[in-house]
mmCIF file of C-alpha atoms in Angstrom:
data_model
loop_
_atom_site.group_PDB
_atom_site.id
_atom_site.type_symbol
_atom_site.label_atom_id
_atom_site.label_comp_id
_atom_site.label_asym_id
_atom_site.label_seq_id
_atom_site.Cartn_x
_atom_site.Cartn_y
_atom_site.Cartn_z
ATOM 1 C CA UNK A 1 137.452 89.685 52.288
ATOM 2 C CA UNK A 2 135.228 86.693 52.395
ATOM 3 C CA UNK A 3 131.937 87.257 50.493
ATOM 4 C CA UNK A 4 129.965 86.031 53.638
ATOM 5 C CA UNK A 5 131.890 88.199 55.931
ATOM 6 C CA UNK A 6 129.695 90.752 57.880
ATOM 7 C CA UNK A 7 130.125 94.412 57.304
ATOM 8 C CA UNK A 8 129.685 97.128 59.901
ATOM 9 C CA UNK A 9 125.935 97.409 58.811
ATOM 10 C CA UNK A 10 125.399 93.846 59.919
ATOM 11 C CA UNK A 11 124.929 92.694 56.129
ATOM 12 C CA UNK A 12 127.129 90.442 54.372
ATOM 13 C CA UNK A 13 128.866 91.634 51.190
ATOM 14 C CA UNK A 14 126.668 89.399 49.142
ATOM 15 C CA UNK A 15 123.505 91.191 50.789
ATOM 16 C CA UNK A 16 124.932 94.563 50.141
ATOM 17 C CA UNK A 17 125.663 93.811 46.501
ATOM 18 C CA UNK A 18 122.059 92.468 45.970
ATOM 19 C CA UNK A 19 120.725 95.578 47.611
ATOM 20 C CA UNK A 20 122.800 97.675 45.241
ATOM 21 C CA UNK A 21 121.624 95.737 42.101
ATOM 22 C CA UNK A 22 117.961 96.048 43.381
ATOM 23 C CA UNK A 23 118.325 99.757 43.695
ATOM 24 C CA UNK A 24 119.667 99.974 39.874
ATOM 25 C CA UNK A 25 116.468 98.428 38.818
ATOM 26 C CA UNK A 26 114.205 101.009 40.582
ATOM 27 C CA UNK A 27 113.204 104.226 39.082
ATOM 28 C CA UNK A 28 115.014 107.386 40.375
ATOM 29 C CA UNK A 29 113.246 109.201 43.221
ATOM 30 C CA UNK A 30 110.933 112.048 42.245
ATOM 31 C CA UNK A 31 112.624 115.570 42.100
ATOM 32 C CA UNK A 32 110.960 118.312 44.291
ATOM 33 C CA UNK A 33 109.018 120.888 42.371
ATOM 34 C CA UNK A 34 111.047 123.950 41.413
ATOM 35 C CA UNK A 35 109.676 127.203 42.611
ATOM 36 C CA UNK A 36 108.027 129.356 39.774
ATOM 37 C CA UNK A 37 110.789 132.143 40.274
ATOM 38 C CA UNK A 38 113.826 129.682 40.133
ATOM 39 C CA UNK A 39 112.147 127.886 37.204
ATOM 40 C CA UNK A 40 111.972 131.160 35.336
ATOM 41 C CA UNK A 41 115.501 131.778 36.124
ATOM 42 C CA UNK A 42 116.708 128.214 34.790
ATOM 43 C CA UNK A 43 114.688 128.264 31.513
ATOM 44 C CA UNK A 44 115.769 130.309 28.467
ATOM 45 C CA UNK A 45 113.248 132.750 27.080
ATOM 46 C CA UNK A 46 110.830 131.137 24.502
ATOM 47 C CA UNK A 47 111.926 131.377 20.924
ATOM 48 C CA UNK A 48 110.752 134.380 18.760
ATOM 49 C CA UNK A 49 108.960 134.302 15.570
ATOM 50 C CA UNK A 50 110.877 135.509 12.570
ATOM 51 C CA UNK A 51 108.115 137.773 11.587
ATOM 52 C CA UNK A 52 108.309 139.440 15.120
ATOM 53 C CA UNK A 53 104.953 138.198 16.182
ATOM 54 C CA UNK A 54 104.322 137.166 19.701
ATOM 55 C CA UNK A 55 107.446 138.677 20.900
ATOM 56 C CA UNK A 56 108.208 138.233 24.669
ATOM 57 C CA UNK A 57 108.286 141.232 26.911
ATOM 58 C CA UNK A 58 111.769 142.734 27.066
ATOM 59 C CA UNK A 59 113.962 142.119 29.953
ATOM 60 C CA UNK A 60 115.661 145.344 29.510
ATOM 61 C CA UNK A 61 114.485 148.077 31.784
ATOM 62 C CA UNK A 62 115.904 150.655 29.160
ATOM 63 C CA UNK A 63 113.804 149.133 26.384
ATOM 64 C CA UNK A 64 110.916 149.027 28.665
ATOM 65 C CA UNK A 65 111.004 152.719 29.308
ATOM 66 C CA UNK A 66 111.644 153.491 25.758
ATOM 67 C CA UNK A 67 109.129 154.659 23.414
ATOM 68 C CA UNK A 68 107.905 151.859 21.139
ATOM 69 C CA UNK A 69 108.628 153.721 18.038
ATOM 70 C CA UNK A 70 112.411 153.840 18.912
ATOM 71 C CA UNK A 71 112.420 149.891 19.870
ATOM 72 C CA UNK A 72 113.869 147.327 17.192
ATOM 73 C CA UNK A 73 111.437 146.600 14.371
ATOM 74 C CA UNK A 74 111.246 143.828 13.477
ATOM 75 C CA UNK A 75 112.267 142.251 16.813
ATOM 76 C CA UNK A 76 115.592 140.855 17.862
ATOM 77 C CA UNK A 77 116.435 138.104 20.213
ATOM 78 C CA UNK A 78 118.777 140.573 21.951
ATOM 79 C CA UNK A 79 115.565 142.062 23.378
ATOM 80 C CA UNK A 80 115.103 139.133 25.811
ATOM 81 C CA UNK A 81 118.767 138.128 26.426
ATOM 82 C CA UNK A 82 120.221 138.544 29.735
ATOM 83 C CA UNK A 83 123.725 139.126 28.118
ATOM 84 C CA UNK A 84 122.646 142.210 26.118
ATOM 85 C CA UNK A 85 123.061 145.850 27.350
ATOM 86 C CA UNK A 86 120.775 148.487 25.966
ATOM 87 C CA UNK A 87 121.547 152.124 25.923
ATOM 88 C CA UNK A 88 120.040 155.055 24.534
ATOM 89 C CA UNK A 89 120.975 158.651 23.446
ATOM 90 C CA UNK A 90 118.534 161.436 22.386
ATOM 91 C CA UNK A 91 119.528 160.308 18.706
ATOM 92 C CA UNK A 92 120.321 156.666 18.900
ATOM 93 C CA UNK A 93 119.500 153.315 20.652
ATOM 94 C CA UNK A 94 122.267 150.728 20.846
ATOM 95 C CA UNK A 95 122.721 147.109 22.065
ATOM 96 C CA UNK A 96 125.983 145.789 23.243
ATOM 97 C CA UNK A 97 126.520 142.110 23.634
ATOM 98 C CA UNK A 98 128.545 141.060 26.402
ATOM 99 C CA UNK A 99 129.111 137.621 24.815
ATOM 100 C CA UNK A 100 130.352 138.691 21.492
ATOM 101 C CA UNK A 101 131.780 142.180 22.776
ATOM 102 C CA UNK A 102 130.365 144.170 20.200
ATOM 103 C CA UNK A 103 127.468 146.239 19.234
ATOM 104 C CA UNK A 104 125.037 143.932 17.669
ATOM 105 C CA UNK A 105 122.130 146.435 16.946
ATOM 106 C CA UNK A 106 121.566 150.088 16.759
ATOM 107 C CA UNK A 107 118.987 152.263 15.289
ATOM 108 C CA UNK A 108 121.423 153.552 12.504
ATOM 109 C CA UNK A 109 122.522 150.050 11.717
ATOM 110 C CA UNK A 110 119.521 147.761 12.704
ATOM 111 C CA UNK A 111 120.368 143.863 12.584
ATOM 112 C CA UNK A 112 117.639 141.331 13.166
ATOM 113 C CA UNK A 113 119.242 138.621 15.214
ATOM 114 C CA UNK A 114 116.762 135.825 15.411
ATOM 115 C CA UNK A 115 118.969 133.076 16.689
ATOM 116 C CA UNK A 116 122.034 132.969 18.958
ATOM 117 C CA UNK A 117 123.581 130.544 21.598
ATOM 118 C CA UNK A 118 124.894 133.656 23.736
ATOM 119 C CA UNK A 119 121.388 133.702 25.300
ATOM 120 C CA UNK A 120 122.345 130.300 27.119
ATOM 121 C CA UNK A 121 125.836 131.503 28.425
ATOM 122 C CA UNK A 122 125.836 131.606 32.103
ATOM 123 C CA UNK A 123 122.823 129.300 32.650
ATOM 124 C CA UNK A 124 123.644 126.163 34.438
ATOM 125 C CA UNK A 125 122.381 122.990 33.010
#
């Protein structure tokens, strides 16, 4: 095709190429603001302090209903992880990890997990 031939848009191939090159020099268009609820779903929970201070609120309804004396102390990342499953019995509290396929915390064998990539599994980037 000749560079001066007209396309269906009425512009020559040289004009289309020049328009494309100009578009590359411009900044990308602004992204529309994300709704607060959607933004919370996209962002991982904030990191936790190693000493257990400033712990975010537990996502687990089981932990929220549980007497604070039976909750993990010091805190663990599993308390806010969407991949954790907390369950209780009259004698024990346990957390099952759906990423590692094992019980990662129990009141009989507490394990303070302070960092884990499993919290990001299932989240789109």
